[in-house]
Amino acid sequence: MIWNEKMECADRSTIEAVQLERLKETVERIYYHVPSYRKKMQEINLTPADIKKLSDLTKLPFTIKQDLRDGYPFGMFSAPRREIVRIHASSGTTGNPTVVGYTRKDLTTWAELVARGMAMTGMDQNDTIQIAYGYGLFTGGLGLHYGGECLGASVIPMSSGNTKKQIKIMTDFGATVLACTPSYALHIAETIEEKKIPGEDIKLKIGIFGAEPWTEAMRNQIEEKLHIKAYDIYGLSEIMGPGVGCECTAQNGMHIHEDHFIPEIINPKTLEPVAPGEEGELVITTITKEGIPLIRYRTRDLTKLHYGKCECGRTLVRMERCKGRSDDMLIIRGVNVFPSQIESVLLEMSETEPHYLLIVERIGTLDSLKLMVEVQQQFFSDEVKNLQNLRKKIAANLKSTLGIAVNVELVEPKTIERTSGKAKRVIDKRKL
Ligand code: DLL
């Protein structure tokens, strides 16, 4: 099912014409309604009339998370408060959260776009979707909730946590779709295995997982353990929430809803656009939002965009799975390391579990990277020699992938704390 064929399968020139018209309206809106944007534009002598063609987008200033924090809580809203009908916020690790507001039209758009994403995965009205993303200020729960209702599916608003109850409701209500973070999906899958729930009691067919980086190897594990097709869904609260992009059944990148967002990829150092197909930081401009439209928002997410044809028939650009964030990249003794690289190594080995924690420390002037990873129980009952060998094998695999030595510590299953939301994979003691 294609939800909005006219937009999702439009040719490039049609999409670009729609984008230009909507971009002009958005620039006009922020210039006259958001003082901080007007000030930024005046500083570079830019007025809304200067946006004449789509490529003029690059004349506009960037927006960063700090801009939202500086205007905390509602400084960047461009609609009057009486038109704001919902407020969400994203918790920052430091400082104020970033706060976003939605008008009624924004909420309708959001629900439609999430529904479009769900339709891409093959979901329809006959599905029952269990939403195990957190409800609350986080956009995951309510975002998927209204998308599911808009699609016409039966929505189970579970929220995250209480895994035992998740599994009871999943089996009793016959949920066919699970929506949660990929790390929580894996935890649910393991609990199902442990409790020896018979396969026929689980009716799941599809998973809609996002909100944190995950790897292809992790997808394979989840698909195998839960006997489902697992799809990636991308979004961020500043831009809308979940549903900015979603994978279709081709599982070959997430289609971005270009009739509502203009994506760009820039080099995070030079801030210049990269060549098409190259990796860089995703920058997004919203072109239909009323509550808090953002121009050239720097997501910090590293990915690539592909404009080639997709086998599903949609012409919307596809973004690759996020490799990580430009700011959660670790630099260890000068070497760039992404937690996702380590995860891939672990998932390729049959002896380890995909539960791990990275601890970065500076000892004297040298950075050291320690990996705590769970291994199957049997290794702890085996001879010490076997444990030693496994430890060496993991260290050698990591060394050959990352090019640096990692101090590996094997721990027993269930030692590393589980979360039902976004997994915490890194403790960087250099920053504490
Ligand atoms: O995580 C929105 C969301 C909810 C997306 C549910 C998907 C599903 P924030 O809390 O504002 O919003 O966090 C946004 O999470 O900039 C990425 O770094 C990361 N992220 C989101 N989706 C993915 C994904 C929600 N599919 C930040 N793959 C983003 C990798 C993701 N990272």
CSV table of C-alpha atoms and ligand atoms in Angstrom, one decimal:
chain,number,residue,atom,x,y,z
A,1,MET,CA,0.0,0.0,0.0
A,2,ILE,CA,1.3,3.4,-0.9
A,3,TRP,CA,-0.2,6.0,1.4
A,4,ASN,CA,0.2,9.1,-0.7
A,5,GLU,CA,1.2,8.0,-4.2
A,6,LYS,CA,1.2,11.6,-5.6
A,7,MET,CA,3.9,12.7,-3.2
A,8,GLU,CA,5.8,9.4,-2.5
A,9,CYS,CA,6.2,8.5,-6.1
A,10,ALA,CA,6.5,12.0,-7.6
A,11,ASP,CA,9.2,12.8,-10.1
A,12,ARG,CA,12.2,15.0,-8.9
A,13,SER,CA,11.0,18.2,-10.5
A,14,THR,CA,7.5,17.9,-8.9
A,15,ILE,CA,9.1,17.3,-5.5
A,16,GLU,CA,11.5,20.2,-5.9
A,17,ALA,CA,8.6,22.5,-7.0
A,18,VAL,CA,6.7,21.6,-3.9
A,19,GLN,CA,9.8,22.0,-1.7
A,20,LEU,CA,10.6,25.5,-3.1
A,21,GLU,CA,7.1,26.8,-2.5
A,22,ARG,CA,7.0,25.5,1.0
A,23,LEU,CA,10.5,26.6,1.8
A,24,LYS,CA,9.6,30.2,0.8
A,25,GLU,CA,6.6,30.1,3.1
A,26,THR,CA,8.7,28.7,6.0
A,27,VAL,CA,11.4,31.3,5.6
A,28,GLU,CA,8.8,34.0,5.6
A,29,ARG,CA,7.2,32.6,8.7
A,30,ILE,CA,10.4,32.3,10.8
A,31,TYR,CA,11.6,35.8,9.6
A,32,TYR,CA,8.5,37.5,10.8
A,33,HIS,CA,7.7,35.3,13.9
A,34,VAL,CA,11.0,34.1,15.4
A,35,PRO,CA,13.2,37.0,16.6
A,36,SER,CA,16.3,34.9,16.9
A,37,TYR,CA,16.0,33.8,13.2
A,38,ARG,CA,15.3,37.3,12.0
A,39,LYS,CA,18.4,38.5,13.9
A,40,LYS,CA,20.5,35.7,12.4
A,41,MET,CA,19.3,36.5,8.9
A,42,GLN,CA,19.7,40.3,9.3
A,43,GLU,CA,23.3,39.7,10.4
A,44,ILE,CA,24.0,38.2,7.0
A,45,ASN,CA,21.8,40.6,5.0
A,46,LEU,CA,19.3,38.0,4.0
A,47,THR,CA,15.6,38.5,3.6
A,48,PRO,CA,12.9,36.0,2.6
A,49,ALA,CA,12.8,37.6,-0.9
A,50,ASP,CA,16.4,36.3,-1.4
A,51,ILE,CA,15.1,32.7,-1.4
A,52,LYS,CA,14.2,32.3,-5.1
A,53,LYS,CA,15.4,28.8,-6.0
A,54,LEU,CA,15.9,25.6,-4.0
A,55,SER,CA,19.7,26.0,-4.0
A,56,ASP,CA,19.3,29.3,-2.2
A,57,LEU,CA,18.7,27.1,0.9
A,58,THR,CA,22.5,27.0,1.5
A,59,LYS,CA,22.4,30.8,2.0
A,60,LEU,CA,20.3,30.3,5.1
A,61,PRO,CA,22.0,30.0,8.5
A,62,PHE,CA,22.3,26.6,10.4
A,63,THR,CA,20.3,25.9,13.5
A,64,ILE,CA,21.8,23.9,16.4
A,65,LYS,CA,20.5,22.3,19.6
A,66,GLN,CA,22.0,25.2,21.6
A,67,ASP,CA,19.7,27.7,19.7
A,68,LEU,CA,16.7,25.9,21.1
A,69,ARG,CA,18.3,25.8,24.6
A,70,ASP,CA,19.0,29.5,24.4
A,71,GLY,CA,15.4,30.2,23.7
A,72,TYR,CA,14.2,27.8,26.5
A,73,PRO,CA,11.4,26.9,26.7
A,74,PHE,CA,9.3,28.5,23.9
A,75,GLY,CA,11.6,31.1,22.4
A,76,MET,CA,11.7,29.5,18.9
A,77,PHE,CA,8.0,28.8,18.6
A,78,SER,CA,6.6,30.5,15.6
A,79,ALA,CA,2.9,30.1,16.4
A,80,PRO,CA,1.0,31.9,19.2
A,81,ARG,CA,0.7,29.9,22.3
A,82,ARG,CA,-3.1,29.5,21.8
A,83,GLU,CA,-2.4,27.5,18.7
A,84,ILE,CA,0.0,25.1,20.3
A,85,VAL,CA,-1.8,22.0,21.3
A,86,ARG,CA,1.0,19.7,22.3
A,87,ILE,CA,4.5,20.1,23.9
A,88,HIS,CA,7.3,17.5,23.9
A,89,ALA,CA,10.9,17.8,25.0
A,90,SER,CA,14.1,15.9,24.6
A,91,SER,CA,16.1,15.4,27.7
A,92,GLY,CA,19.7,16.6,27.3
A,93,THR,CA,22.5,15.1,29.2
A,94,THR,CA,23.6,18.7,30.1
A,95,GLY,CA,21.6,21.9,30.5
A,96,ASN,CA,18.0,22.5,29.6
A,97,PRO,CA,16.0,20.1,27.5
A,98,THR,CA,15.0,21.2,24.0
A,99,VAL,CA,11.3,21.9,23.9
A,100,VAL,CA,9.1,21.6,20.8
A,101,GLY,CA,5.5,22.7,20.2
A,102,TYR,CA,2.9,21.4,17.7
A,103,THR,CA,-0.1,23.1,16.3
A,104,ARG,CA,-3.2,20.9,15.4
A,105,LYS,CA,-2.0,20.9,11.8
A,106,ASP,CA,1.5,19.7,12.9
A,107,LEU,CA,-0.1,16.8,14.8
A,108,THR,CA,-2.2,15.8,11.8
A,109,THR,CA,0.9,15.9,9.6
A,110,TRP,CA,3.0,13.9,12.1
A,111,ALA,CA,0.4,11.2,12.4
A,112,GLU,CA,0.1,11.0,8.6
A,113,LEU,CA,3.8,10.7,8.1
A,114,VAL,CA,4.2,8.0,10.7
A,115,ALA,CA,1.3,6.2,9.1
A,116,ARG,CA,3.0,6.6,5.7
A,117,GLY,CA,6.2,5.0,7.3
A,118,MET,CA,4.2,2.2,8.7
A,119,ALA,CA,2.5,1.5,5.3
A,120,MET,CA,6.1,1.3,3.8
A,121,THR,CA,6.7,-1.7,6.1
A,122,GLY,CA,3.6,-3.4,4.8
A,123,MET,CA,1.5,-2.7,7.9
A,124,ASP,CA,-2.2,-2.0,7.5
A,125,GLN,CA,-5.6,-1.8,9.3
A,126,ASN,CA,-5.5,-5.5,10.1
A,127,ASP,CA,-2.4,-5.1,12.3
A,128,THR,CA,-2.2,-4.8,16.0
A,129,ILE,CA,0.7,-2.7,17.1
A,130,GLN,CA,2.2,-2.9,20.5
A,131,ILE,CA,4.0,0.4,21.3
A,132,ALA,CA,6.8,-0.2,23.8
A,133,TYR,CA,8.5,3.2,23.2
A,134,GLY,CA,8.2,5.4,26.2
A,135,TYR,CA,5.1,7.7,26.4
A,136,GLY,CA,5.6,11.1,27.9
A,137,LEU,CA,7.8,14.0,26.9
A,138,PHE,CA,9.8,11.6,24.6
A,139,THR,CA,8.2,11.6,21.2
A,140,GLY,CA,8.5,7.9,20.6
A,141,GLY,CA,5.3,6.6,22.3
A,142,LEU,CA,2.8,9.2,21.2
A,143,GLY,CA,4.4,9.6,17.8
A,144,LEU,CA,3.9,5.9,16.9
A,145,HIS,CA,0.6,5.9,18.7
A,146,TYR,CA,-1.2,8.5,16.6
A,147,GLY,CA,0.6,7.2,13.4
A,148,GLY,CA,-0.8,3.7,14.2
A,149,GLU,CA,-4.3,5.1,14.8
A,150,CYS,CA,-4.1,7.2,11.6
A,151,LEU,CA,-3.2,4.0,9.6
A,152,GLY,CA,-6.3,2.3,11.2
A,153,ALA,CA,-4.3,-0.3,13.0
A,154,SER,CA,-5.3,-1.4,16.6
A,155,VAL,CA,-2.9,0.4,18.9
A,156,ILE,CA,-1.8,-1.1,22.2
A,157,PRO,CA,-0.3,1.8,24.2
A,158,MET,CA,2.0,-0.2,26.5
A,159,SER,CA,4.9,2.3,26.9
A,160,SER,CA,8.3,0.9,27.8
A,161,GLY,CA,9.3,-1.4,30.6
A,162,ASN,CA,7.7,-4.3,32.5
A,163,THR,CA,8.9,-6.9,30.0
A,164,LYS,CA,6.9,-9.7,31.6
A,165,LYS,CA,3.7,-7.8,31.1
A,166,GLN,CA,4.8,-6.8,27.6
A,167,ILE,CA,5.0,-10.5,26.7
A,168,LYS,CA,1.7,-11.4,28.3
A,169,ILE,CA,-0.2,-8.6,26.4
A,170,MET,CA,1.7,-9.4,23.2
A,171,THR,CA,0.6,-13.1,23.3
A,172,ASP,CA,-2.9,-12.5,24.8
A,173,PHE,CA,-3.8,-9.7,22.3
A,174,GLY,CA,-2.0,-11.2,19.4
A,175,ALA,CA,0.1,-8.2,18.6
A,176,THR,CA,1.5,-8.4,15.0
A,177,VAL,CA,3.8,-5.4,15.2
A,178,LEU,CA,6.3,-4.4,17.9
A,179,ALA,CA,7.5,-0.8,18.1
A,180,CYS,CA,10.4,0.0,20.5
A,181,THR,CA,14.1,0.6,20.5
A,182,PRO,CA,16.2,-2.1,18.9
A,183,SER,CA,18.0,-2.8,22.2
A,184,TYR,CA,14.7,-3.3,24.0
A,185,ALA,CA,13.4,-5.6,21.2
A,186,LEU,CA,16.4,-7.8,21.7
A,187,HIS,CA,15.8,-7.9,25.4
A,188,ILE,CA,12.1,-8.8,24.9
A,189,ALA,CA,13.3,-11.6,22.4
A,190,GLU,CA,15.7,-13.0,25.0
A,191,THR,CA,13.0,-13.0,27.7
A,192,ILE,CA,10.7,-14.8,25.4
A,193,GLU,CA,13.4,-17.4,24.9
A,194,GLU,CA,14.1,-17.7,28.6
A,195,LYS,CA,10.5,-18.2,29.5
A,196,LYS,CA,10.2,-20.8,26.8
A,197,ILE,CA,7.1,-19.2,25.3
A,198,PRO,CA,5.9,-21.5,22.4
A,199,GLY,CA,6.5,-19.9,19.0
A,200,GLU,CA,2.9,-20.2,18.0
A,201,ASP,CA,1.8,-17.9,20.8
A,202,ILE,CA,3.7,-15.0,19.3
A,203,LYS,CA,2.0,-13.5,16.3
A,204,LEU,CA,4.5,-10.8,15.5
A,205,LYS,CA,5.4,-10.2,11.9
A,206,ILE,CA,6.9,-6.7,11.8
A,207,GLY,CA,9.1,-4.6,14.1
A,208,ILE,CA,9.5,-0.8,13.9
A,209,PHE,CA,12.7,0.0,15.6
A,210,GLY,CA,14.6,3.3,16.0
A,211,ALA,CA,15.6,6.1,18.4
A,212,GLU,CA,19.1,4.8,18.7
A,213,PRO,CA,21.8,3.5,16.3
A,214,TRP,CA,21.8,-0.2,15.5
A,215,THR,CA,23.6,-2.4,13.0
A,216,GLU,CA,22.7,-4.7,10.2
A,217,ALA,CA,24.0,-7.6,12.4
A,218,MET,CA,21.7,-6.6,15.1
A,219,ARG,CA,18.8,-6.5,12.6
A,220,ASN,CA,19.6,-10.1,11.7
A,221,GLN,CA,19.6,-11.2,15.3
A,222,ILE,CA,16.3,-9.6,16.1
A,223,GLU,CA,14.7,-11.0,12.9
A,224,GLU,CA,15.9,-14.5,13.7
A,225,LYS,CA,15.0,-14.5,17.4
A,226,LEU,CA,11.5,-12.9,16.9
A,227,HIS,CA,10.8,-14.4,13.4
A,228,ILE,CA,9.8,-11.0,12.1
A,229,LYS,CA,11.0,-8.4,9.5
A,230,ALA,CA,12.7,-5.5,11.4
A,231,TYR,CA,12.4,-2.0,10.0
A,232,ASP,CA,14.4,1.1,10.8
A,233,ILE,CA,12.5,4.3,11.7
A,234,TYR,CA,14.3,7.6,12.1
A,235,GLY,CA,13.4,10.9,13.6
A,236,LEU,CA,14.2,13.5,16.2
A,237,SER,CA,12.1,15.6,18.4
A,238,GLU,CA,13.4,18.9,17.2
A,239,ILE,CA,12.3,18.1,13.7
A,240,MET,CA,9.0,16.2,14.5
A,241,GLY,CA,9.7,13.0,16.3
A,242,PRO,CA,9.7,9.5,14.9
A,243,GLY,CA,8.7,9.2,11.2
A,244,VAL,CA,11.0,11.7,9.5
A,245,GLY,CA,12.1,8.6,7.6
A,246,CYS,CA,11.2,5.0,7.5
A,247,GLU,CA,12.3,1.9,5.7
A,248,CYS,CA,10.2,0.2,3.1
A,249,THR,CA,10.0,-3.5,2.5
A,250,ALA,CA,13.2,-3.3,0.3
A,251,GLN,CA,15.1,-2.7,3.6
A,252,ASN,CA,17.5,-0.6,1.8
A,253,GLY,CA,17.6,2.8,3.5
A,254,MET,CA,14.9,5.0,5.0
A,255,HIS,CA,12.7,7.1,2.7
A,256,ILE,CA,12.6,10.7,4.0
A,257,HIS,CA,9.3,12.5,3.5
A,258,GLU,CA,10.7,15.1,1.2
A,259,ASP,CA,7.3,16.9,0.8
A,260,HIS,CA,7.8,18.0,4.4
A,261,PHE,CA,11.5,18.0,5.0
A,262,ILE,CA,14.5,19.0,2.9
A,263,PRO,CA,17.6,16.9,3.8
A,264,GLU,CA,21.2,17.9,3.1
A,265,ILE,CA,24.5,16.2,3.9
A,266,ILE,CA,27.4,18.4,5.0
A,267,ASN,CA,30.9,17.9,6.1
A,268,PRO,CA,30.7,18.5,9.9
A,269,LYS,CA,34.1,20.2,9.9
A,270,THR,CA,33.9,22.5,6.9
A,271,LEU,CA,30.0,22.8,6.9
A,272,GLU,CA,30.1,22.5,3.1
A,273,PRO,CA,27.8,20.1,1.3
A,274,VAL,CA,29.5,16.7,0.4
A,275,ALA,CA,29.3,15.1,-3.0
A,276,PRO,CA,26.1,13.1,-3.6
A,277,GLY,CA,26.2,9.7,-2.0
A,278,GLU,CA,29.1,10.6,0.4
A,279,GLU,CA,28.9,10.3,4.1
A,280,GLY,CA,28.4,13.3,6.3
A,281,GLU,CA,26.2,15.0,8.8
A,282,LEU,CA,22.5,15.1,8.1
A,283,VAL,CA,20.9,18.6,8.1
A,284,ILE,CA,17.2,19.0,7.9
A,285,THR,CA,14.9,21.9,7.1
A,286,THR,CA,11.2,21.6,7.9
A,287,ILE,CA,8.9,23.0,5.3
A,288,THR,CA,5.4,22.5,6.6
A,289,LYS,CA,5.7,22.9,10.4
A,290,GLU,CA,3.9,25.7,12.2
A,291,GLY,CA,4.7,25.3,15.9
A,292,ILE,CA,8.5,25.3,15.6
A,293,PRO,CA,9.8,25.3,12.0
A,294,LEU,CA,13.6,24.8,11.9
A,295,ILE,CA,15.9,25.8,9.1
A,296,ARG,CA,19.0,23.7,8.3
A,297,TYR,CA,19.0,21.9,11.7
A,298,ARG,CA,22.2,20.1,12.3
A,299,THR,CA,21.2,16.6,13.5
A,300,ARG,CA,24.8,15.4,14.3
A,301,ASP,CA,23.7,12.1,12.7
A,302,LEU,CA,26.1,10.6,10.2
A,303,THR,CA,24.6,9.0,7.1
A,304,LYS,CA,24.5,9.1,3.3
A,305,LEU,CA,21.6,10.0,1.0
A,306,HIS,CA,20.7,8.0,-2.1
A,307,TYR,CA,18.5,9.4,-4.8
A,308,GLY,CA,18.5,6.3,-7.0
A,309,LYS,CA,15.4,4.3,-7.8
A,310,CYS,CA,13.9,2.1,-5.0
A,311,GLU,CA,12.3,-1.2,-5.9
A,312,CYS,CA,9.2,-0.3,-3.9
A,313,GLY,CA,8.4,2.4,-6.5
A,314,ARG,CA,8.8,5.4,-4.2
A,315,THR,CA,11.0,8.2,-5.4
A,316,LEU,CA,11.6,9.7,-2.0
A,317,VAL,CA,15.3,9.9,-1.2
A,318,ARG,CA,16.7,7.2,1.0
A,319,MET,CA,19.0,7.8,4.0
A,320,GLU,CA,21.3,5.0,5.0
A,321,ARG,CA,21.2,3.5,8.5
A,322,CYS,CA,22.8,6.1,10.8
A,323,LYS,CA,26.4,5.2,11.5
A,324,GLY,CA,26.3,7.1,14.8
A,325,ARG,CA,26.5,10.7,15.8
A,326,SER,CA,29.3,13.0,15.0
A,327,ASP,CA,29.4,13.7,18.7
A,328,ASP,CA,29.3,10.2,20.0
A,329,MET,CA,32.3,9.3,18.0
A,330,LEU,CA,35.0,8.4,20.3
A,331,ILE,CA,38.6,9.4,19.6
A,332,ILE,CA,40.9,7.0,21.2
A,333,ARG,CA,44.6,7.8,20.9
A,334,GLY,CA,43.7,9.7,17.7
A,335,VAL,CA,41.7,6.9,16.2
A,336,ASN,CA,38.0,7.5,15.5
A,337,VAL,CA,35.8,4.7,16.9
A,338,PHE,CA,32.1,4.3,16.7
A,339,PRO,CA,30.3,2.1,19.2
A,340,SER,CA,28.5,0.6,16.2
A,341,GLN,CA,31.8,-0.8,14.8
A,342,ILE,CA,32.4,-2.7,18.1
A,343,GLU,CA,28.8,-3.9,18.1
A,344,SER,CA,29.3,-5.4,14.6
A,345,VAL,CA,32.4,-7.3,15.7
A,346,LEU,CA,30.6,-8.7,18.8
A,347,LEU,CA,27.5,-9.7,16.8
A,348,GLU,CA,29.6,-11.6,14.3
A,349,MET,CA,30.9,-13.8,17.1
A,350,SER,CA,28.7,-16.6,18.3
A,351,GLU,CA,30.1,-16.7,21.8
A,352,THR,CA,29.2,-13.1,22.9
A,353,GLU,CA,25.9,-11.5,23.7
A,354,PRO,CA,25.0,-8.1,22.2
A,355,HIS,CA,25.1,-6.5,25.6
A,356,TYR,CA,28.2,-4.4,26.2
A,357,LEU,CA,29.5,-1.3,27.8
A,358,LEU,CA,32.5,0.8,26.7
A,359,ILE,CA,34.5,2.6,29.3
A,360,VAL,CA,37.0,5.2,28.1
A,361,GLU,CA,39.6,6.5,30.5
A,362,ARG,CA,42.7,8.6,30.4
A,363,ILE,CA,45.5,7.0,32.3
A,364,GLY,CA,48.3,9.5,32.5
A,365,THR,CA,48.2,11.0,29.0
A,366,LEU,CA,47.1,7.8,27.3
A,367,ASP,CA,43.5,7.0,26.4
A,368,SER,CA,42.4,3.5,27.2
A,369,LEU,CA,39.3,1.8,25.9
A,370,LYS,CA,37.7,-1.0,28.0
A,371,LEU,CA,35.0,-3.2,26.7
A,372,MET,CA,32.7,-5.1,29.1
A,373,VAL,CA,30.8,-7.8,27.3
A,374,GLU,CA,28.5,-10.6,28.3
A,375,VAL,CA,29.4,-14.1,27.3
A,376,GLN,CA,27.3,-17.2,27.4
A,377,GLN,CA,27.1,-18.8,30.9
A,378,GLN,CA,28.9,-22.0,29.8
A,379,PHE,CA,32.2,-20.2,29.5
A,380,PHE,CA,32.2,-19.4,33.2
A,381,SER,CA,31.7,-23.1,34.0
A,382,ASP,CA,34.4,-24.1,31.5
A,383,GLU,CA,38.1,-24.1,32.2
A,384,VAL,CA,39.7,-20.8,32.8
A,385,LYS,CA,41.9,-21.3,29.7
A,386,ASN,CA,38.8,-21.2,27.5
A,387,LEU,CA,37.8,-17.9,28.9
A,388,GLN,CA,41.3,-16.6,28.4
A,389,ASN,CA,41.2,-17.7,24.8
A,390,LEU,CA,37.9,-16.1,24.1
A,391,ARG,CA,39.1,-12.9,25.6
A,392,LYS,CA,42.1,-12.9,23.3
A,393,LYS,CA,40.0,-13.7,20.3
A,394,ILE,CA,37.6,-10.8,20.9
A,395,ALA,CA,40.6,-8.4,21.5
A,396,ALA,CA,42.2,-9.6,18.3
A,397,ASN,CA,39.0,-9.1,16.2
A,398,LEU,CA,38.6,-5.6,17.6
A,399,LYS,CA,42.2,-4.8,17.0
A,400,SER,CA,41.9,-5.8,13.3
A,401,THR,CA,38.6,-3.8,12.8
A,402,LEU,CA,39.4,-0.7,14.9
A,403,GLY,CA,43.2,-0.6,14.6
A,404,ILE,CA,43.6,-0.1,18.4
A,405,ALA,CA,44.0,-2.3,21.4
A,406,VAL,CA,40.9,-2.8,23.5
A,407,ASN,CA,41.0,-4.1,27.1
A,408,VAL,CA,38.3,-6.8,27.1
A,409,GLU,CA,36.5,-7.9,30.2
A,410,LEU,CA,34.1,-10.8,30.0
A,411,VAL,CA,31.2,-10.7,32.3
A,412,GLU,CA,28.4,-13.2,33.0
A,413,PRO,CA,25.0,-12.9,31.4
A,414,LYS,CA,22.7,-10.2,32.8
A,415,THR,CA,25.6,-8.2,34.4
A,416,ILE,CA,25.1,-5.2,32.2
A,417,GLU,CA,22.1,-3.1,33.1
A,418,ARG,CA,19.2,-3.4,30.7
A,419,THR,CA,17.0,-0.4,29.7
A,420,SER,CA,13.7,-0.3,28.0
A,421,GLY,CA,14.5,3.0,26.3
A,422,LYS,CA,17.7,4.1,24.6
A,423,ALA,CA,20.6,1.9,25.5
A,424,LYS,CA,23.6,3.5,27.2
A,425,ARG,CA,26.7,2.0,25.6
A,426,VAL,CA,29.5,4.4,26.5
A,427,ILE,CA,30.9,5.8,29.8
A,428,ASP,CA,33.5,8.4,28.8
A,429,LYS,CA,35.3,9.1,32.1
A,430,ARG,CA,37.6,11.6,30.3
A,431,LYS,CA,34.6,14.0,30.2
A,432,LEU,CA,33.4,13.5,33.8
B,1,DLL,O1,14.5,9.3,19.3
B,1,DLL,C1,12.6,10.0,18.0
B,1,DLL,C2,12.3,8.6,17.6
B,1,DLL,C3,11.5,7.8,18.4
B,1,DLL,C4,12.8,8.0,16.5
B,1,DLL,C5,11.1,6.5,18.1
B,1,DLL,C6,12.5,6.7,16.1
B,1,DLL,C7,11.7,6.0,16.9
B,1,DLL,P1,15.1,12.1,20.2
B,1,DLL,O2,14.9,11.6,21.5
B,1,DLL,O3,15.0,13.6,20.0
B,1,DLL,O4,14.0,11.5,19.2
B,1,DLL,O5,16.5,11.6,19.6
B,1,DLL,C8,16.9,11.8,18.3
B,1,DLL,O6,18.1,9.7,18.2
B,1,DLL,O7,19.3,12.5,16.4
B,1,DLL,C9,19.6,10.1,16.4
B,1,DLL,O8,20.8,10.3,17.0
B,1,DLL,C10,18.9,9.0,17.2
B,1,DLL,N1,18.0,8.2,16.4
B,1,DLL,C11,16.7,8.3,16.2
B,1,DLL,N2,16.3,7.3,15.3
B,1,DLL,C12,17.4,6.6,14.9
B,1,DLL,C13,17.6,5.5,14.1
B,1,DLL,C14,13.8,10.2,18.9
B,1,DLL,N3,16.7,4.9,13.4
B,1,DLL,C15,18.2,11.1,18.0
B,1,DLL,N4,18.9,5.1,13.9
B,1,DLL,C16,18.6,11.3,16.6
B,1,DLL,C17,19.9,5.7,14.6
B,1,DLL,C18,18.5,7.2,15.6
B,1,DLL,N5,19.7,6.7,15.4
